[in-house]
């Protein structure tokens, strides 16, 4: 296999990847096409939420940290793979899954405690304990709640249709 076709094959694999690219990054295929993997964005990230796995491209790992939307990654990148930070960083929102402890009858409010925009409200269920509901409009997709959850019940998505509160 030629180097070029191998590269295209690998790019195809990355295009199908579920990796979360940095905030303000452009469409996945175009990002992969333009990013030179110089790692400048990773080096400058103030929370170290950006990582690179093996030979892949920069991605967000919310198990490490949250994104503060400082914009440094977009500003430092020498390639045209980010939009202006005057735009919204992304449409990403938190998704709270049924594995949340409160759905197993165990009280927990860890996610609410770390959510600065107060996007997670707890509603008392009849005969049960309070369970979280996400206010999508307030969620920035920062990822703070993800690391705070003791059972990894929170992810993020560009769509909130999977939220248990929906
Ligand atoms: S700074 Fe830009 S080109 Fe360099 S690794 Fe990050 S996204 Fe890719
Ligand atoms: S906006 Fe800041 S905190 Fe978020 S990924 Fe970029 S450099 Fe890191
Ligand atoms: S992603 Fe950030 S803003 Fe959204 S619910 Fe979690 S902590 Fe709150």
GROMACS .gro file of C-alpha atoms and ligand atoms in nm:
model
  190
    1UNK     CA    1   0.000   0.000   0.000
    2UNK     CA    2   0.136   0.343  -0.090
    3UNK     CA    3   0.210   0.598   0.178
    4UNK     CA    4  -0.067   0.819   0.043
    5UNK     CA    5  -0.337   0.553   0.044
    6UNK     CA    6  -0.232   0.438   0.391
    7UNK     CA    7  -0.259   0.799   0.507
    8UNK     CA    8  -0.605   0.832   0.354
    9UNK     CA    9  -0.711   0.505   0.516
   10UNK     CA   10  -0.591   0.626   0.855
   11UNK     CA   11  -0.763   0.958   0.801
   12UNK     CA   12  -1.083   0.768   0.728
   13UNK     CA   13  -1.047   0.586   1.059
   14UNK     CA   14  -0.994   0.911   1.244
   15UNK     CA   15  -1.291   1.063   1.068
   16UNK     CA   16  -1.509   0.789   1.221
   17UNK     CA   17  -1.351   0.842   1.562
   18UNK     CA   18  -1.564   0.968   1.849
   19UNK     CA   19  -1.279   1.186   1.977
   20UNK     CA   20  -1.380   1.529   2.102
   21UNK     CA   21  -1.165   1.783   1.921
   22UNK     CA   22  -1.068   2.110   2.095
   23UNK     CA   23  -1.327   2.388   2.132
   24UNK     CA   24  -1.369   2.613   1.826
   25UNK     CA   25  -1.220   2.343   1.602
   26UNK     CA   26  -1.367   2.305   1.257
   27UNK     CA   27  -1.540   2.003   1.104
   28UNK     CA   28  -1.365   1.673   1.190
   29UNK     CA   29  -1.252   1.587   0.837
   30UNK     CA   30  -1.115   1.935   0.777
   31UNK     CA   31  -0.948   1.939   1.118
   32UNK     CA   32  -0.768   1.613   1.042
   33UNK     CA   33  -0.670   1.749   0.704
   34UNK     CA   34  -0.526   2.073   0.841
   35UNK     CA   35  -0.377   1.981   1.178
   36UNK     CA   36  -0.004   1.908   1.155
   37UNK     CA   37   0.010   1.750   1.502
   38UNK     CA   38   0.258   2.009   1.622
   39UNK     CA   39   0.104   1.977   1.972
   40UNK     CA   40   0.117   2.354   2.032
   41UNK     CA   41  -0.245   2.349   2.152
   42UNK     CA   42  -0.168   2.070   2.398
   43UNK     CA   43   0.135   2.251   2.537
   44UNK     CA   44  -0.055   2.574   2.594
   45UNK     CA   45  -0.375   2.429   2.744
   46UNK     CA   46  -0.411   2.573   3.092
   47UNK     CA   47  -0.602   2.279   3.239
   48UNK     CA   48  -0.424   2.004   3.042
   49UNK     CA   49  -0.757   1.873   2.922
   50UNK     CA   50  -0.607   1.831   2.574
   51UNK     CA   51  -0.424   1.509   2.502
   52UNK     CA   52  -0.304   1.305   2.210
   53UNK     CA   53  -0.344   0.929   2.201
   54UNK     CA   54  -0.068   0.754   2.011
   55UNK     CA   55  -0.058   0.876   1.652
   56UNK     CA   56  -0.397   1.048   1.672
   57UNK     CA   57  -0.479   1.418   1.671
   58UNK     CA   58  -0.543   1.648   1.969
   59UNK     CA   59  -0.856   1.569   2.163
   60UNK     CA   60  -1.033   1.662   2.484
   61UNK     CA   61  -1.019   1.418   2.776
   62UNK     CA   62  -1.274   1.527   3.035
   63UNK     CA   63  -1.156   1.256   3.272
   64UNK     CA   64  -0.842   1.468   3.322
   65UNK     CA   65  -0.988   1.814   3.357
   66UNK     CA   66  -1.245   2.063   3.234
   67UNK     CA   67  -1.222   2.325   2.962
   68UNK     CA   68  -1.221   2.685   3.084
   69UNK     CA   69  -1.270   2.822   2.732
   70UNK     CA   70  -0.958   3.033   2.775
   71UNK     CA   71  -0.912   3.018   2.397
   72UNK     CA   72  -0.536   2.956   2.410
   73UNK     CA   73  -0.553   2.643   2.195
   74UNK     CA   74  -0.735   2.823   1.917
   75UNK     CA   75  -0.513   3.130   1.942
   76UNK     CA   76  -0.180   2.945   1.934
   77UNK     CA   77  -0.262   2.714   1.645
   78UNK     CA   78  -0.075   2.820   1.329
   79UNK     CA   79  -0.308   2.624   1.102
   80UNK     CA   80  -0.659   2.723   0.983
   81UNK     CA   81  -0.835   2.453   1.188
   82UNK     CA   82  -1.011   2.677   1.440
   83UNK     CA   83  -1.285   2.936   1.395
   84UNK     CA   84  -1.262   3.271   1.571
   85UNK     CA   85  -1.306   3.253   1.948
   86UNK     CA   86  -1.570   3.523   1.909
   87UNK     CA   87  -1.797   3.236   1.803
   88UNK     CA   88  -1.950   2.979   2.035
   89UNK     CA   89  -1.684   2.715   2.118
   90UNK     CA   90  -1.920   2.426   2.038
   91UNK     CA   91  -2.275   2.299   2.077
   92UNK     CA   92  -2.161   2.035   2.325
   93UNK     CA   93  -2.378   1.965   2.633
   94UNK     CA   94  -2.358   1.728   2.926
   95UNK     CA   95  -2.550   1.399   2.910
   96UNK     CA   96  -2.650   1.241   3.240
   97UNK     CA   97  -2.698   0.868   3.203
   98UNK     CA   98  -2.914   0.622   3.397
   99UNK     CA   99  -2.608   0.487   3.573
  100UNK     CA  100  -2.621   0.801   3.791
  101UNK     CA  101  -2.621   0.690   4.155
  102UNK     CA  102  -2.953   0.863   4.225
  103UNK     CA  103  -3.123   0.625   3.979
  104UNK     CA  104  -2.990   0.338   4.192
  105UNK     CA  105  -3.140   0.499   4.504
  106UNK     CA  106  -2.814   0.648   4.632
  107UNK     CA  107  -2.794   1.018   4.715
  108UNK     CA  108  -2.527   1.218   4.534
  109UNK     CA  109  -2.489   1.578   4.417
  110UNK     CA  110  -2.125   1.585   4.310
  111UNK     CA  111  -2.200   1.715   3.963
  112UNK     CA  112  -2.417   1.999   4.088
  113UNK     CA  113  -2.147   2.110   4.328
  114UNK     CA  114  -1.890   2.170   4.052
  115UNK     CA  115  -2.117   2.317   3.786
  116UNK     CA  116  -2.043   2.690   3.781
  117UNK     CA  117  -2.331   2.791   3.552
  118UNK     CA  118  -2.575   2.598   3.778
  119UNK     CA  119  -2.697   2.395   3.483
  120UNK     CA  120  -2.774   2.089   3.696
  121UNK     CA  121  -3.086   2.107   3.910
  122UNK     CA  122  -3.209   1.836   4.143
  123UNK     CA  123  -3.577   1.746   4.151
  124UNK     CA  124  -3.719   1.547   4.440
  125UNK     CA  125  -3.901   1.239   4.308
  126UNK     CA  126  -4.211   1.112   4.487
  127UNK     CA  127  -4.105   0.843   4.733
  128UNK     CA  128  -3.747   0.866   4.617
  129UNK     CA  129  -3.440   1.083   4.631
  130UNK     CA  130  -3.355   1.391   4.434
  131UNK     CA  131  -3.236   1.325   4.080
  132UNK     CA  132  -3.043   1.553   3.844
  133UNK     CA  133  -3.189   1.733   3.547
  134UNK     CA  134  -2.982   1.927   3.301
  135UNK     CA  135  -3.084   2.276   3.193
  136UNK     CA  136  -2.943   2.255   2.844
  137UNK     CA  137  -2.955   2.627   2.784
  138UNK     CA  138  -2.718   2.689   3.075
  139UNK     CA  139  -2.472   2.405   3.006
  140UNK     CA  140  -2.151   2.514   2.834
  141UNK     CA  141  -2.015   2.161   2.783
  142UNK     CA  142  -1.714   2.249   2.999
  143UNK     CA  143  -1.691   1.892   3.133
  144UNK     CA  144  -1.635   1.979   3.502
  145UNK     CA  145  -1.917   1.750   3.606
  146UNK     CA  146  -1.770   1.452   3.421
  147UNK     CA  147  -1.467   1.411   3.643
  148UNK     CA  148  -1.670   1.480   3.956
  149UNK     CA  149  -1.903   1.186   3.898
  150UNK     CA  150  -1.796   0.881   4.104
  151UNK     CA  151  -1.954   0.635   3.858
  152UNK     CA  152  -1.874   0.801   3.524
  153UNK     CA  153  -2.242   0.859   3.454
  154UNK     CA  154  -2.186   1.181   3.260
  155UNK     CA  155  -2.065   1.227   2.906
  156UNK     CA  156  -2.106   1.510   2.659
  157UNK     CA  157  -2.271   1.520   2.321
  158UNK     CA  158  -2.353   1.768   2.048
  159UNK     CA  159  -2.713   1.655   2.100
  160UNK     CA  160  -2.900   1.638   2.431
  161UNK     CA  161  -3.161   1.389   2.312
  162UNK     CA  162  -3.010   1.112   2.529
  163UNK     CA  163  -3.043   1.304   2.853
  164UNK     CA  164  -3.238   1.116   3.117
  165UNK     CA  165  -3.428   1.434   3.200
  166UNK     CA  166  -3.559   1.464   2.841
  167LIG     S1  167  -0.181   2.363   1.736
  167LIG    FE1  168  -0.308   2.326   1.557
  167LIG     S2  169  -0.176   2.215   1.415
  167LIG    FE2  170  -0.082   2.204   1.618
  167LIG     S3  171  -0.155   2.011   1.705
  167LIG    FE3  172  -0.293   2.172   1.774
  167LIG     S4  173  -0.459   2.176   1.624
  167LIG    FE4  174  -0.291   2.063   1.533
  168LIG     S1  175  -0.997   2.660   2.562
  168LIG    FE1  176  -0.825   2.660   2.713
  168LIG     S2  177  -0.880   2.501   2.864
  168LIG    FE2  178  -1.010   2.465   2.683
  168LIG     S3  179  -0.897   2.314   2.560
  168LIG    FE3  180  -0.839   2.520   2.483
  168LIG     S4  181  -0.650   2.575   2.595
  168LIG    FE4  182  -0.750   2.402   2.708
  169LIG     S1  183  -2.067   2.036   3.132
  169LIG    FE1  184  -2.011   2.210   3.267
  169LIG     S2  185  -2.185   2.351   3.246
  169LIG    FE2  186  -2.255   2.153   3.166
  169LIG     S3  187  -2.355   2.050   3.340
  169LIG    FE3  188  -2.140   1.982   3.338
  169LIG     S4  189  -2.032   2.125   3.477
  169LIG    FE4  190  -2.230   2.220   3.423
   0.00000   0.00000   0.00000
